[in-house]
PDB file of C-alpha atoms in Angstrom:
ATOM      1  CA  MET K   1     -14.286 -27.674   8.069  1.00 52.00           C
ATOM      2  CA  LYS K   2     -15.735 -29.249  11.478  1.00 48.00           C
ATOM      3  CA  GLU K   3     -19.486 -28.809  12.096  1.00 49.00           C
ATOM      4  CA  ASN K   4     -20.281 -26.092  14.505  1.00 50.00           C
ATOM      5  CA  THR K   5     -22.013 -27.184  17.786  1.00 54.00           C
ATOM      6  CA  ARG K   6     -23.807 -24.126  18.374  1.00 60.00           C
ATOM      7  CA  LYS K   7     -26.991 -23.110  16.838  1.00 82.00           C
ATOM      8  CA  THR K   8     -26.353 -19.152  15.970  1.00 93.00           C
ATOM      9  CA  ILE K   9     -23.761 -17.717  13.741  1.00 97.00           C
ATOM     10  CA  ARG K  10     -22.336 -14.415  14.960  1.00 98.00           C
ATOM     11  CA  TRP K  11     -21.824 -12.120  11.951  1.00 98.00           C
ATOM     12  CA  GLY K  12     -19.358  -9.611  11.313  1.00 98.00           C
ATOM     13  CA  ILE K  13     -20.406  -6.807   8.631  1.00 98.00           C
ATOM     14  CA  MET K  14     -17.579  -5.403   6.507  1.00 98.00           C
ATOM     15  CA  GLY K  15     -18.647  -1.952   5.341  1.00 98.00           C
ATOM     16  CA  THR K  16     -21.530   0.669   6.236  1.00 97.00           C
ATOM     17  CA  GLY K  17     -23.106   1.381   2.730  1.00 96.00           C
ATOM     18  CA  TRP K  18     -26.518   0.797   1.546  1.00 96.00           C
ATOM     19  CA  ILE K  19     -26.284  -2.922   0.918  1.00 97.00           C
ATOM     20  CA  ALA K  20     -24.602  -3.347   4.347  1.00 98.00           C
ATOM     21  CA  GLU K  21     -27.725  -1.574   5.799  1.00 98.00           C
ATOM     22  CA  LYS K  22     -30.132  -3.699   4.054  1.00 97.00           C
ATOM     23  CA  PHE K  23     -28.327  -6.798   5.290  1.00 98.00           C
ATOM     24  CA  ALA K  24     -27.811  -5.579   8.895  1.00 98.00           C
ATOM     25  CA  ALA K  25     -31.910  -5.024   8.990  1.00 97.00           C
ATOM     26  CA  ASP K  26     -32.762  -8.445   7.553  1.00 97.00           C
ATOM     27  CA  LEU K  27     -30.407 -10.089  10.275  1.00 97.00           C
ATOM     28  CA  THR K  28     -33.223  -9.550  12.692  1.00 95.00           C
ATOM     29  CA  HIS K  29     -35.319 -12.000  10.459  1.00 96.00           C
ATOM     30  CA  VAL K  30     -32.426 -14.890  10.525  1.00 96.00           C
ATOM     31  CA  SER K  31     -33.499 -17.828  12.578  1.00 94.00           C
ATOM     32  CA  ASN K  32     -29.628 -19.076  13.111  1.00 96.00           C
ATOM     33  CA  GLY K  33     -27.668 -15.923  12.933  1.00 96.00           C
ATOM     34  CA  GLU K  34     -27.198 -12.212  14.578  1.00 97.00           C
ATOM     35  CA  GLY K  35     -25.226  -9.352  14.205  1.00 97.00           C
ATOM     36  CA  MET K  36     -22.492  -9.310  16.181  1.00 98.00           C
ATOM     37  CA  ALA K  37     -20.109  -6.728  14.989  1.00 98.00           C
ATOM     38  CA  VAL K  38     -19.362  -4.079  12.057  1.00 98.00           C
ATOM     39  CA  GLY K  39     -16.123  -2.732  10.857  1.00 98.00           C
ATOM     40  CA  SER K  40     -15.460   0.376   8.664  1.00 98.00           C
ATOM     41  CA  ARG K  41     -12.699   2.385   7.657  1.00 94.00           C
ATOM     42  CA  THR K  42     -13.271   4.653  10.479  1.00 96.00           C
ATOM     43  CA  LEU K  43     -14.685   4.302  13.863  1.00 97.00           C
ATOM     44  CA  ASN K  44     -17.323   6.928  13.537  1.00 97.00           C
ATOM     45  CA  SER K  45     -18.963   5.603  10.806  1.00 97.00           C
ATOM     46  CA  ALA K  46     -19.061   1.827  12.471  1.00 98.00           C
ATOM     47  CA  ASN K  47     -20.163   3.663  15.725  1.00 98.00           C
ATOM     48  CA  GLN K  48     -23.111   5.189  13.745  1.00 98.00           C
ATOM     49  CA  PHE K  49     -23.991   2.078  11.943  1.00 98.00           C
ATOM     50  CA  ALA K  50     -23.729  -0.235  15.254  1.00 98.00           C
ATOM     51  CA  ALA K  51     -26.375   2.148  16.973  1.00 98.00           C
ATOM     52  CA  LYS K  52     -28.702   2.481  13.950  1.00 98.00           C
ATOM     53  CA  PHE K  53     -28.788  -1.404  13.958  1.00 98.00           C
ATOM     54  CA  ASN K  54     -28.398  -2.257  17.473  1.00 97.00           C
ATOM     55  CA  ILE K  55     -24.792  -4.124  16.612  1.00 98.00           C
ATOM     56  CA  PRO K  56     -22.847  -4.825  19.900  1.00 98.00           C
ATOM     57  CA  ARG K  57     -19.327  -4.147  18.674  1.00 98.00           C
ATOM     58  CA  ALA K  58     -17.647  -1.695  16.267  1.00 98.00           C
ATOM     59  CA  TYR K  59     -14.482  -1.470  14.752  1.00 98.00           C
ATOM     60  CA  GLY K  60     -12.486   1.455  12.930  1.00 97.00           C
ATOM     61  CA  SER K  61     -10.738  -0.967  10.874  1.00 97.00           C
ATOM     62  CA  TYR K  62     -11.428  -4.191   8.674  1.00 98.00           C
ATOM     63  CA  GLU K  63      -8.248  -5.965  10.503  1.00 97.00           C
ATOM     64  CA  GLU K  64     -10.026  -5.383  13.849  1.00 98.00           C
ATOM     65  CA  LEU K  65     -13.025  -6.680  12.595  1.00 98.00           C
ATOM     66  CA  VAL K  66     -11.669 -10.044  11.427  1.00 98.00           C
ATOM     67  CA  SER K  67      -9.465 -10.361  14.410  1.00 98.00           C
ATOM     68  CA  ASP K  68     -12.716 -10.496  16.916  1.00 98.00           C
ATOM     69  CA  PRO K  69     -12.471 -14.160  18.037  1.00 97.00           C
ATOM     70  CA  GLU K  70     -16.233 -14.425  18.667  1.00 96.00           C
ATOM     71  CA  ILE K  71     -17.491 -13.869  14.971  1.00 97.00           C
ATOM     72  CA  ASP K  72     -17.869 -16.815  12.724  1.00 97.00           C
ATOM     73  CA  ALA K  73     -18.789 -15.261   9.378  1.00 98.00           C
ATOM     74  CA  ILE K  74     -18.168 -12.146   7.502  1.00 98.00           C
ATOM     75  CA  TYR K  75     -20.273 -10.342   5.064  1.00 98.00           C
ATOM     76  CA  VAL K  76     -18.180  -8.155   2.715  1.00 98.00           C
ATOM     77  CA  ALA K  77     -20.755  -5.266   1.581  1.00 98.00           C
ATOM     78  CA  THR K  78     -17.808  -2.994  -0.023  1.00 96.00           C
ATOM     79  CA  PRO K  79     -17.670  -1.942  -3.599  1.00 93.00           C
ATOM     80  CA  HIS K  80     -16.498  -4.665  -5.825  1.00 93.00           C
ATOM     81  CA  PRO K  81     -13.227  -3.333  -6.660  1.00 95.00           C
ATOM     82  CA  PHE K  82     -12.209  -4.159  -3.025  1.00 96.00           C
ATOM     83  CA  HIS K  83     -13.982  -7.383  -2.863  1.00 98.00           C
ATOM     84  CA  ARG K  84     -10.652  -9.523  -3.431  1.00 98.00           C
ATOM     85  CA  ASP K  85      -8.648  -7.848  -0.858  1.00 98.00           C
ATOM     86  CA  ASN K  86     -11.254  -7.586   1.877  1.00 98.00           C
ATOM     87  CA  VAL K  87     -12.334 -11.399   1.319  1.00 98.00           C
ATOM     88  CA  ILE K  88      -8.600 -12.195   1.599  1.00 98.00           C
ATOM     89  CA  THR K  89      -8.149 -10.543   4.764  1.00 98.00           C
ATOM     90  CA  ALA K  90     -11.423 -12.118   6.147  1.00 98.00           C
ATOM     91  CA  LEU K  91      -9.890 -15.458   5.118  1.00 98.00           C
ATOM     92  CA  SER K  92      -6.540 -15.053   6.636  1.00 98.00           C
ATOM     93  CA  GLY K  93      -8.624 -13.805   9.853  1.00 97.00           C
ATOM     94  CA  GLY K  94     -10.088 -17.386   9.698  1.00 98.00           C
ATOM     95  CA  LYS K  95     -13.485 -16.288   9.158  1.00 98.00           C
ATOM     96  CA  ALA K  96     -16.236 -17.983   6.761  1.00 98.00           C
ATOM     97  CA  VAL K  97     -17.166 -15.352   4.274  1.00 98.00           C
ATOM     98  CA  LEU K  98     -20.604 -14.120   2.230  1.00 98.00           C
ATOM     99  CA  CYS K  99     -19.079 -11.494  -0.378  1.00 98.00           C
ATOM    100  CA  GLU K 100     -21.694  -9.370  -2.267  1.00 98.00           C
ATOM    101  CA  LYS K 101     -22.131  -9.809  -5.867  1.00 96.00           C
ATOM    102  CA  PRO K 102     -20.014  -9.535  -8.151  1.00 96.00           C
ATOM    103  CA  PHE K 103     -17.613 -11.683  -6.099  1.00 97.00           C
ATOM    104  CA  THR K 104     -14.805  -9.837  -7.767  1.00 97.00           C
ATOM    105  CA  VAL K 105     -14.034  -7.829 -10.957  1.00 97.00           C
ATOM    106  CA  ASN K 106     -12.411 -10.732 -13.003  1.00 97.00           C
ATOM    107  CA  SER K 107     -11.818 -14.316 -12.708  1.00 98.00           C
ATOM    108  CA  ARG K 108      -8.271 -13.805 -11.948  1.00 97.00           C
ATOM    109  CA  GLU K 109      -9.358 -12.229  -8.867  1.00 98.00           C
ATOM    110  CA  LEU K 110     -11.932 -15.203  -7.983  1.00 98.00           C
ATOM    111  CA  GLU K 111      -9.515 -18.009  -8.584  1.00 98.00           C
ATOM    112  CA  GLU K 112      -7.095 -16.454  -6.134  1.00 98.00           C
ATOM    113  CA  ILE K 113      -9.565 -16.089  -3.246  1.00 98.00           C
ATOM    114  CA  ILE K 114     -11.249 -19.497  -4.133  1.00 98.00           C
ATOM    115  CA  ALA K 115      -7.758 -20.943  -3.886  1.00 98.00           C
ATOM    116  CA  LEU K 116      -7.208 -19.483  -0.442  1.00 98.00           C
ATOM    117  CA  ALA K 117     -10.783 -20.488   0.742  1.00 98.00           C
ATOM    118  CA  LYS K 118      -9.922 -24.215  -0.066  1.00 98.00           C
ATOM    119  CA  GLU K 119      -6.392 -24.000   1.624  1.00 98.00           C
ATOM    120  CA  LYS K 120      -7.828 -22.620   4.892  1.00 98.00           C
ATOM    121  CA  ARG K 121     -10.746 -24.919   4.494  1.00 98.00           C
ATOM    122  CA  LEU K 122     -13.271 -21.878   5.016  1.00 98.00           C
ATOM    123  CA  PHE K 123     -16.662 -21.287   3.674  1.00 98.00           C
ATOM    124  CA  LEU K 124     -17.000 -18.764   0.989  1.00 98.00           C
ATOM    125  CA  MET K 125     -19.997 -17.879  -0.942  1.00 98.00           C
ATOM    126  CA  GLU K 126     -21.183 -15.279  -3.731  1.00 98.00           C
ATOM    127  CA  ALA K 127     -23.834 -13.003  -2.064  1.00 98.00           C
ATOM    128  CA  MET K 128     -26.450 -13.856  -4.910  1.00 97.00           C
ATOM    129  CA  TRP K 129     -29.492 -13.431  -2.778  1.00 97.00           C
ATOM    130  CA  THR K 130     -31.804 -14.019  -5.803  1.00 97.00           C
ATOM    131  CA  ARG K 131     -31.215 -17.651  -5.749  1.00 97.00           C
ATOM    132  CA  PHE K 132     -32.709 -18.033  -1.857  1.00 98.00           C
ATOM    133  CA  LEU K 133     -35.821 -16.221  -2.573  1.00 98.00           C
ATOM    134  CA  PRO K 134     -38.882 -18.249  -2.071  1.00 97.00           C
ATOM    135  CA  PRO K 135     -40.274 -17.492  -5.476  1.00 98.00           C
ATOM    136  CA  ILE K 136     -37.086 -18.467  -7.028  1.00 98.00           C
ATOM    137  CA  ILE K 137     -36.811 -21.699  -5.232  1.00 98.00           C
ATOM    138  CA  GLN K 138     -40.332 -22.714  -6.090  1.00 98.00           C
ATOM    139  CA  VAL K 139     -39.116 -21.921  -9.944  1.00 98.00           C
ATOM    140  CA  ARG K 140     -36.377 -24.289  -9.506  1.00 98.00           C
ATOM    141  CA  GLN K 141     -38.703 -26.859  -8.253  1.00 98.00           C
ATOM    142  CA  TRP K 142     -41.093 -26.659 -11.109  1.00 98.00           C
ATOM    143  CA  LEU K 143     -38.070 -26.763 -13.535  1.00 98.00           C
ATOM    144  CA  GLU K 144     -36.583 -29.933 -11.859  1.00 97.00           C
ATOM    145  CA  GLU K 145     -40.115 -31.633 -12.040  1.00 98.00           C
ATOM    146  CA  GLY K 146     -40.048 -30.869 -15.598  1.00 98.00           C
ATOM    147  CA  ARG K 147     -43.484 -28.799 -15.319  1.00 98.00           C
ATOM    148  CA  ILE K 148     -42.890 -26.587 -18.681  1.00 98.00           C
ATOM    149  CA  GLY K 149     -40.968 -29.551 -20.499  1.00 98.00           C
ATOM    150  CA  GLU K 150     -37.784 -29.005 -21.752  1.00 98.00           C
ATOM    151  CA  ILE K 151     -36.296 -25.547 -21.099  1.00 98.00           C
ATOM    152  CA  LYS K 152     -35.597 -23.869 -24.576  1.00 98.00           C
ATOM    153  CA  LEU K 153     -35.630 -20.261 -24.174  1.00 98.00           C
ATOM    154  CA  LEU K 154     -35.007 -17.427 -21.215  1.00 98.00           C
ATOM    155  CA  LYS K 155     -35.294 -13.926 -21.493  1.00 98.00           C
ATOM    156  CA  ALA K 156     -34.155 -11.791 -18.521  1.00 98.00           C
ATOM    157  CA  GLU K 157     -33.242  -8.162 -17.944  1.00 98.00           C
ATOM    158  CA  PHE K 158     -32.492  -5.538 -15.041  1.00 98.00           C
ATOM    159  CA  GLY K 159     -31.734  -2.096 -15.848  1.00 98.00           C
ATOM    160  CA  PHE K 160     -32.607   1.331 -13.966  1.00 97.00           C
ATOM    161  CA  ARG K 161     -31.796   4.857 -14.817  1.00 97.00           C
ATOM    162  CA  SER K 162     -29.178   6.495 -12.594  1.00 96.00           C
ATOM    163  CA  ASP K 163     -28.555  10.127 -12.275  1.00 96.00           C
ATOM    164  CA  TRP K 164     -25.648  11.461 -14.223  1.00 96.00           C
ATOM    165  CA  ASN K 165     -22.734  11.293 -11.778  1.00 96.00           C
ATOM    166  CA  PRO K 166     -19.293  10.441 -13.602  1.00 95.00           C
ATOM    167  CA  SER K 167     -17.446  10.102 -10.426  1.00 93.00           C
ATOM    168  CA  GLY K 168     -19.728   8.040  -8.499  1.00 93.00           C
ATOM    169  CA  ARG K 169     -19.980   4.181  -8.292  1.00 92.00           C
ATOM    170  CA  LEU K 170     -21.759   3.392 -11.599  1.00 95.00           C
ATOM    171  CA  LEU K 171     -20.198   5.426 -13.942  1.00 97.00           C
ATOM    172  CA  ASN K 172     -16.849   5.657 -12.890  1.00 96.00           C
ATOM    173  CA  PRO K 173     -14.311   2.871 -14.380  1.00 96.00           C
ATOM    174  CA  GLU K 174     -11.834   3.407 -11.731  1.00 94.00           C
ATOM    175  CA  LEU K 175     -14.654   1.699  -9.408  1.00 94.00           C
ATOM    176  CA  GLY K 176     -15.430  -1.099 -11.647  1.00 94.00           C
ATOM    177  CA  GLY K 177     -18.453   1.067 -12.912  1.00 96.00           C
ATOM    178  CA  GLY K 178     -21.082  -0.103 -15.806  1.00 97.00           C
ATOM    179  CA  ALA K 179     -23.865  -2.111 -16.358  1.00 98.00           C
ATOM    180  CA  LEU K 180     -22.294  -5.610 -16.451  1.00 98.00           C
ATOM    181  CA  LEU K 181     -21.010  -6.069 -12.944  1.00 96.00           C
ATOM    182  CA  ASP K 182     -23.654  -3.869 -11.145  1.00 95.00           C
ATOM    183  CA  ALA K 183     -27.016  -4.837 -12.995  1.00 96.00           C
ATOM    184  CA  GLY K 184     -25.709  -7.439 -15.461  1.00 96.00           C
ATOM    185  CA  ILE K 185     -24.929  -9.983 -13.150  1.00 97.00           C
ATOM    186  CA  TYR K 186     -28.360 -10.795 -12.244  1.00 98.00           C
ATOM    187  CA  PRO K 187     -29.614 -12.062 -15.510  1.00 98.00           C
ATOM    188  CA  VAL K 188     -26.434 -13.654 -16.249  1.00 98.00           C
ATOM    189  CA  SER K 189     -26.417 -15.437 -13.265  1.00 98.00           C
ATOM    190  CA  PHE K 190     -30.042 -16.241 -13.680  1.00 98.00           C
ATOM    191  CA  ALA K 191     -29.190 -17.685 -16.963  1.00 98.00           C
ATOM    192  CA  SER K 192     -26.429 -20.005 -15.337  1.00 98.00           C
ATOM    193  CA  MET K 193     -29.147 -21.067 -12.722  1.00 98.00           C
ATOM    194  CA  ILE K 194     -31.167 -22.392 -15.522  1.00 98.00           C
ATOM    195  CA  PHE K 195     -28.416 -23.727 -18.163  1.00 98.00           C
ATOM    196  CA  GLY K 196     -25.212 -23.720 -16.469  1.00 95.00           C
ATOM    197  CA  PRO K 197     -22.417 -21.274 -16.704  1.00 94.00           C
ATOM    198  CA  ASN K 198     -20.855 -22.490 -19.833  1.00 95.00           C
ATOM    199  CA  PRO K 199     -22.751 -21.414 -22.850  1.00 98.00           C
ATOM    200  CA  GLU K 200     -21.648 -23.172 -26.321  1.00 98.00           C
ATOM    201  CA  GLN K 201     -21.447 -19.587 -28.231  1.00 98.00           C
ATOM    202  CA  VAL K 202     -21.683 -15.921 -26.946  1.00 98.00           C
ATOM    203  CA  TRP K 203     -22.995 -12.827 -29.135  1.00 98.00           C
ATOM    204  CA  SER K 204     -23.233  -9.425 -27.150  1.00 98.00           C
ATOM    205  CA  THR K 205     -22.905  -5.842 -27.895  1.00 98.00           C
ATOM    206  CA  ALA K 206     -23.001  -2.837 -25.372  1.00 98.00           C
ATOM    207  CA  HIS K 207     -22.772   0.935 -25.486  1.00 98.00           C
ATOM    208  CA  ILE K 208     -19.784   2.536 -23.977  1.00 98.00           C
ATOM    209  CA  GLY K 209     -20.579   5.735 -22.684  1.00 97.00           C
ATOM    210  CA  GLU K 210     -18.737   8.845 -22.432  1.00 96.00           C
ATOM    211  CA  THR K 211     -17.114   7.849 -18.936  1.00 97.00           C
ATOM    212  CA  GLY K 212     -15.535   4.643 -20.406  1.00 97.00           C
ATOM    213  CA  VAL K 213     -17.977   2.283 -18.744  1.00 97.00           C
ATOM    214  CA  ASP K 214     -20.823   0.154 -20.226  1.00 98.00           C
ATOM    215  CA  GLU K 215     -24.019   2.086 -19.770  1.00 98.00           C
ATOM    216  CA  HIS K 216     -26.321  -0.866 -21.355  1.00 98.00           C
ATOM    217  CA  PHE K 217     -25.747  -4.162 -22.913  1.00 98.00           C
ATOM    218  CA  SER K 218     -27.499  -6.904 -24.617  1.00 98.00           C
ATOM    219  CA  ILE K 219     -26.432 -10.482 -24.816  1.00 98.00           C
ATOM    220  CA  LEU K 220     -27.260 -13.761 -26.694  1.00 98.00           C
ATOM    221  CA  LEU K 221     -26.095 -17.107 -25.201  1.00 98.00           C
ATOM    222  CA  ASP K 222     -26.511 -20.540 -26.906  1.00 98.00           C
ATOM    223  CA  TYR K 223     -26.109 -23.729 -24.806  1.00 98.00           C
ATOM    224  CA  GLY K 224     -26.749 -25.849 -27.774  1.00 98.00           C
ATOM    225  CA  GLN K 225     -30.043 -28.214 -28.267  1.00 97.00           C
ATOM    226  CA  GLY K 226     -31.887 -25.345 -29.271  1.00 97.00           C
ATOM    227  CA  ARG K 227     -31.358 -23.843 -25.751  1.00 98.00           C
ATOM    228  CA  SER K 228     -30.763 -20.125 -25.632  1.00 98.00           C
ATOM    229  CA  ALA K 229     -30.923 -17.008 -23.550  1.00 98.00           C
ATOM    230  CA  SER K 230     -31.487 -13.183 -24.329  1.00 98.00           C
ATOM    231  CA  LEU K 231     -30.013 -11.118 -21.612  1.00 98.00           C
ATOM    232  CA  HIS K 232     -30.153  -7.212 -21.020  1.00 98.00           C
ATOM    233  CA  GLY K 233     -28.836  -4.636 -18.536  1.00 98.00           C
ATOM    234  CA  ALA K 234     -28.382  -0.976 -17.842  1.00 98.00           C
ATOM    235  CA  VAL K 235     -27.745   1.652 -15.778  1.00 98.00           C
ATOM    236  CA  ARG K 236     -28.790   4.705 -17.535  1.00 97.00           C
ATOM    237  CA  LEU K 237     -31.881   2.856 -19.222  1.00 98.00           C
ATOM    238  CA  ALA K 238     -35.047   1.749 -16.986  1.00 98.00           C
ATOM    239  CA  LEU K 239     -35.792  -1.764 -18.022  1.00 98.00           C
ATOM    240  CA  THR K 240     -38.854  -4.095 -17.089  1.00 97.00           C
ATOM    241  CA  ASN K 241     -36.667  -6.520 -14.869  1.00 98.00           C
ATOM    242  CA  GLU K 242     -38.733  -9.296 -15.649  1.00 98.00           C
ATOM    243  CA  ALA K 243     -37.859 -12.865 -16.634  1.00 98.00           C
ATOM    244  CA  TYR K 244     -39.623 -15.336 -18.970  1.00 98.00           C
ATOM    245  CA  ILE K 245     -38.665 -19.157 -19.134  1.00 98.00           C
ATOM    246  CA  TYR K 246     -40.086 -21.089 -21.891  1.00 98.00           C
ATOM    247  CA  GLY K 247     -40.325 -24.910 -22.438  1.00 98.00           C
ATOM    248  CA  THR K 248     -41.829 -27.311 -24.797  1.00 98.00           C
ATOM    249  CA  GLU K 249     -44.880 -27.572 -22.205  1.00 98.00           C
ATOM    250  CA  GLY K 250     -45.309 -23.972 -20.896  1.00 98.00           C
ATOM    251  CA  SER K 251     -43.688 -21.104 -19.316  1.00 98.00           C
ATOM    252  CA  ILE K 252     -42.824 -19.100 -16.168  1.00 98.00           C
ATOM    253  CA  HIS K 253     -43.288 -15.692 -15.660  1.00 98.00           C
ATOM    254  CA  ILE K 254     -41.308 -13.890 -12.708  1.00 98.00           C
ATOM    255  CA  PRO K 255     -41.936 -10.155 -12.564  1.00 97.00           C
ATOM    256  CA  SER K 256     -39.058  -8.237 -10.947  1.00 96.00           C
ATOM    257  CA  PHE K 257     -37.069 -11.373 -10.805  1.00 97.00           C
ATOM    258  CA  LEU K 258     -33.765 -10.304  -8.843  1.00 95.00           C
ATOM    259  CA  ASN K 259     -36.067  -9.739  -6.121  1.00 96.00           C
ATOM    260  CA  ALA K 260     -38.974 -11.657  -6.835  1.00 97.00           C
ATOM    261  CA  THR K 261     -42.053 -11.845  -4.476  1.00 97.00           C
ATOM    262  CA  LYS K 262     -43.949 -13.696  -7.111  1.00 98.00           C
ATOM    263  CA  ALA K 263     -43.761 -16.230  -9.998  1.00 98.00           C
ATOM    264  CA  VAL K 264     -46.446 -17.570 -12.327  1.00 98.00           C
ATOM    265  CA  LEU K 265     -46.258 -20.922 -13.903  1.00 98.00           C
ATOM    266  CA  HIS K 266     -48.298 -21.560 -17.314  1.00 98.00           C
ATOM    267  CA  VAL K 267     -48.795 -25.051 -18.451  1.00 98.00           C
ATOM    268  CA  ASN K 268     -50.161 -25.710 -21.668  1.00 96.00           C
ATOM    269  CA  GLY K 269     -54.028 -26.379 -21.369  1.00 94.00           C
ATOM    270  CA  GLN K 270     -54.077 -25.606 -17.468  1.00 96.00           C
ATOM    271  CA  GLU K 271     -55.024 -22.734 -15.338  1.00 97.00           C
ATOM    272  CA  PRO K 272     -51.793 -20.701 -14.566  1.00 98.00           C
ATOM    273  CA  VAL K 273     -50.537 -21.339 -10.987  1.00 98.00           C
ATOM    274  CA  GLU K 274     -49.330 -18.430  -9.017  1.00 98.00           C
ATOM    275  CA  VAL K 275     -46.896 -18.308  -6.063  1.00 98.00           C
ATOM    276  CA  LYS K 276     -46.330 -15.221  -3.851  1.00 97.00           C
ATOM    277  CA  ASP K 277     -44.230 -14.301  -0.863  1.00 95.00           C
ATOM    278  CA  ASP K 278     -45.273 -12.107   1.605  1.00 93.00           C
ATOM    279  CA  ARG K 279     -42.199 -11.787   3.190  1.00 94.00           C
ATOM    280  CA  THR K 280     -41.409  -9.203   5.676  1.00 92.00           C
ATOM    281  CA  ALA K 281     -37.630  -9.096   5.549  1.00 93.00           C
ATOM    282  CA  VAL K 282     -36.440  -7.511   2.427  1.00 94.00           C
ATOM    283  CA  GLY K 283     -34.895 -10.977   1.152  1.00 96.00           C
ATOM    284  CA  TYR K 284     -31.209 -10.745   2.127  1.00 97.00           C
ATOM    285  CA  ALA K 285     -32.298 -12.993   5.160  1.00 97.00           C
ATOM    286  CA  PHE K 286     -32.469 -16.054   3.115  1.00 98.00           C
ATOM    287  CA  GLU K 287     -28.909 -15.787   2.002  1.00 98.00           C
ATOM    288  CA  ALA K 288     -27.845 -15.498   5.365  1.00 98.00           C
ATOM    289  CA  GLU K 289     -29.963 -18.425   6.607  1.00 97.00           C
ATOM    290  CA  GLU K 290     -28.132 -20.761   3.892  1.00 98.00           C
ATOM    291  CA  VAL K 291     -24.682 -19.583   5.208  1.00 98.00           C
ATOM    292  CA  GLY K 292     -25.792 -20.489   8.665  1.00 97.00           C
ATOM    293  CA  ARG K 293     -27.104 -23.824   7.557  1.00 97.00           C
ATOM    294  CA  CYS K 294     -23.896 -24.800   5.752  1.00 97.00           C
ATOM    295  CA  LEU K 295     -21.703 -23.502   8.786  1.00 97.00           C
ATOM    296  CA  LEU K 296     -23.680 -25.337  11.129  1.00 95.00           C
ATOM    297  CA  ALA K 297     -23.261 -28.513   8.952  1.00 95.00           C
ATOM    298  CA  GLY K 298     -19.659 -28.230   8.539  1.00 95.00           C
ATOM    299  CA  GLU K 299     -20.138 -27.403   4.869  1.00 97.00           C
ATOM    300  CA  THR K 300     -17.456 -24.958   2.976  1.00 97.00           C
ATOM    301  CA  GLU K 301     -19.829 -24.052   0.195  1.00 97.00           C
ATOM    302  CA  SER K 302     -23.344 -23.854  -1.086  1.00 98.00           C
ATOM    303  CA  SER K 303     -25.027 -26.189  -3.207  1.00 96.00           C
ATOM    304  CA  ALA K 304     -27.347 -23.391  -4.462  1.00 97.00           C
ATOM    305  CA  ILE K 305     -24.367 -21.491  -5.952  1.00 97.00           C
ATOM    306  CA  THR K 306     -21.212 -23.332  -6.038  1.00 98.00           C
ATOM    307  CA  LEU K 307     -17.736 -21.731  -6.258  1.00 98.00           C
ATOM    308  CA  ALA K 308     -17.209 -23.409  -9.585  1.00 98.00           C
ATOM    309  CA  GLU K 309     -20.449 -21.999 -10.941  1.00 98.00           C
ATOM    310  CA  SER K 310     -19.305 -18.580  -9.595  1.00 98.00           C
ATOM    311  CA  LEU K 311     -16.035 -18.841 -11.347  1.00 98.00           C
ATOM    312  CA  GLY K 312     -17.940 -19.973 -14.731  1.00 98.00           C
ATOM    313  CA  ILE K 313     -20.098 -17.037 -14.357  1.00 98.00           C
ATOM    314  CA  MET K 314     -17.130 -14.484 -13.856  1.00 98.00           C
ATOM    315  CA  GLN K 315     -15.329 -15.924 -16.627  1.00 98.00           C
ATOM    316  CA  LEU K 316     -18.128 -15.345 -19.125  1.00 98.00           C
ATOM    317  CA  LEU K 317     -18.268 -11.556 -17.649  1.00 98.00           C
ATOM    318  CA  ASP K 318     -14.608 -11.523 -18.745  1.00 98.00           C
ATOM    319  CA  GLN K 319     -15.401 -13.009 -22.232  1.00 98.00           C
ATOM    320  CA  LEU K 320     -18.075 -10.335 -22.432  1.00 98.00           C
ATOM    321  CA  ARG K 321     -15.859  -7.677 -21.654  1.00 98.00           C
ATOM    322  CA  ALA K 322     -13.287  -8.561 -23.904  1.00 98.00           C
ATOM    323  CA  GLN K 323     -16.251  -8.593 -26.854  1.00 98.00           C
ATOM    324  CA  TRP K 324     -16.342  -4.934 -25.984  1.00 98.00           C
ATOM    325  CA  GLY K 325     -12.808  -3.886 -25.534  1.00 97.00           C
ATOM    326  CA  LEU K 326     -13.746  -2.842 -21.838  1.00 97.00           C
ATOM    327  CA  LYS K 327     -10.816  -3.020 -19.255  1.00 95.00           C
ATOM    328  CA  TYR K 328     -10.873  -1.326 -15.940  1.00 95.00           C
ATOM    329  CA  PRO K 329      -7.665   0.918 -15.539  1.00 94.00           C
ATOM    330  CA  PHE K 330      -6.849  -1.020 -12.233  1.00 92.00           C
ATOM    331  CA  GLU K 331      -6.638  -4.254 -13.825  1.00 91.00           C
TER     332      GLU K 331
END
C-alpha cells in the first residue's frame, strides 16, 4: 500500500444505526480524518444521518458509497451478520476498512475477508475501540515495563440487562444474537491483548435462553505457566464490567474497562497510581486516529490489533460456541 501524501483521511460510514452515530459524532475530534459520506439501504435514512452530523454526501446504497472516488476509508457499522458481505463490498470498491466488532460471525468468514484485503493490499482492521483508549494504552505500558511483575491472572466481564425482545438483535439467532458476539467479545479480546489469542486449554459454560441464544456465559482460559483468565459476559444480566490484572508484584484495576476513563496501578508496598482520561470524545475517535495514522504511513494493518490476532480471537469464539452446541441458523 502506497503512503498517502495527504494529511486527512476522508471517511465513508456504512450504516446509520446507534454505533454509526457514535462514530460520526467522534469524527469531529479526529485530527487526521473527517466524515465525507454516509451510505444506507434507503436514501431517506442516509439524508437524515448526513444532516444530523454535517456530512456532505448521502447515498441510498452501499455500492454507491464505496464507488465515491473521494472516500479513503469505510467504517462498517452494520449488524455483525452482514459484516462479511459489507466488508467485501468496501474492499472490492478499493477502500480501506474499519469494521465494527465482532469482525464477522465466525472464523471462516474472517479468513475470507482477510484474504481479499491482502490480495488487494488494502488496510483492514477490527474496530475494537478499547485498544486505543488512553487508559488502556497506559495499562499496556505498565505491563510492558513489568510494573506488576509476571502477569498471572485476569478477571474481566461485561454484561447488561437488555429488555425482553425476542425479535431484536440481541436475542434473535437469525441476527447472530447472544452474549458472546455482542458483549463477550470485549473480555475475550482483552484477554488476548494481555496473554495472546491462543490459550492452551479452554473451559466454558453458557445459559442458552428460550430464543436459542447464549444469554450469559463463563469462560476459563489456561495459557500455561500459571497464567489464566476468568471471563464473563451477559445480555440479560447486569455485571460490574470491571477488569483486574494480577501479577507477582501487584495488580491493575480498570473500572468499566471496555470504555475505560480510569486505570489504577497497585504495586506491592507503594501508593496506588491512578490515571484518568477526561476526554471530550466518547472514545471512537482514537481508533479512527489509528486508522488514519496507518493509512497515511502506507500500512495495511495496525500493530495494536493485527489481523492474525483478530482471527485467533474469532477462532476462540468458534471453539466456545462449539462447546455450547450453538450454531446460527444462517451458518
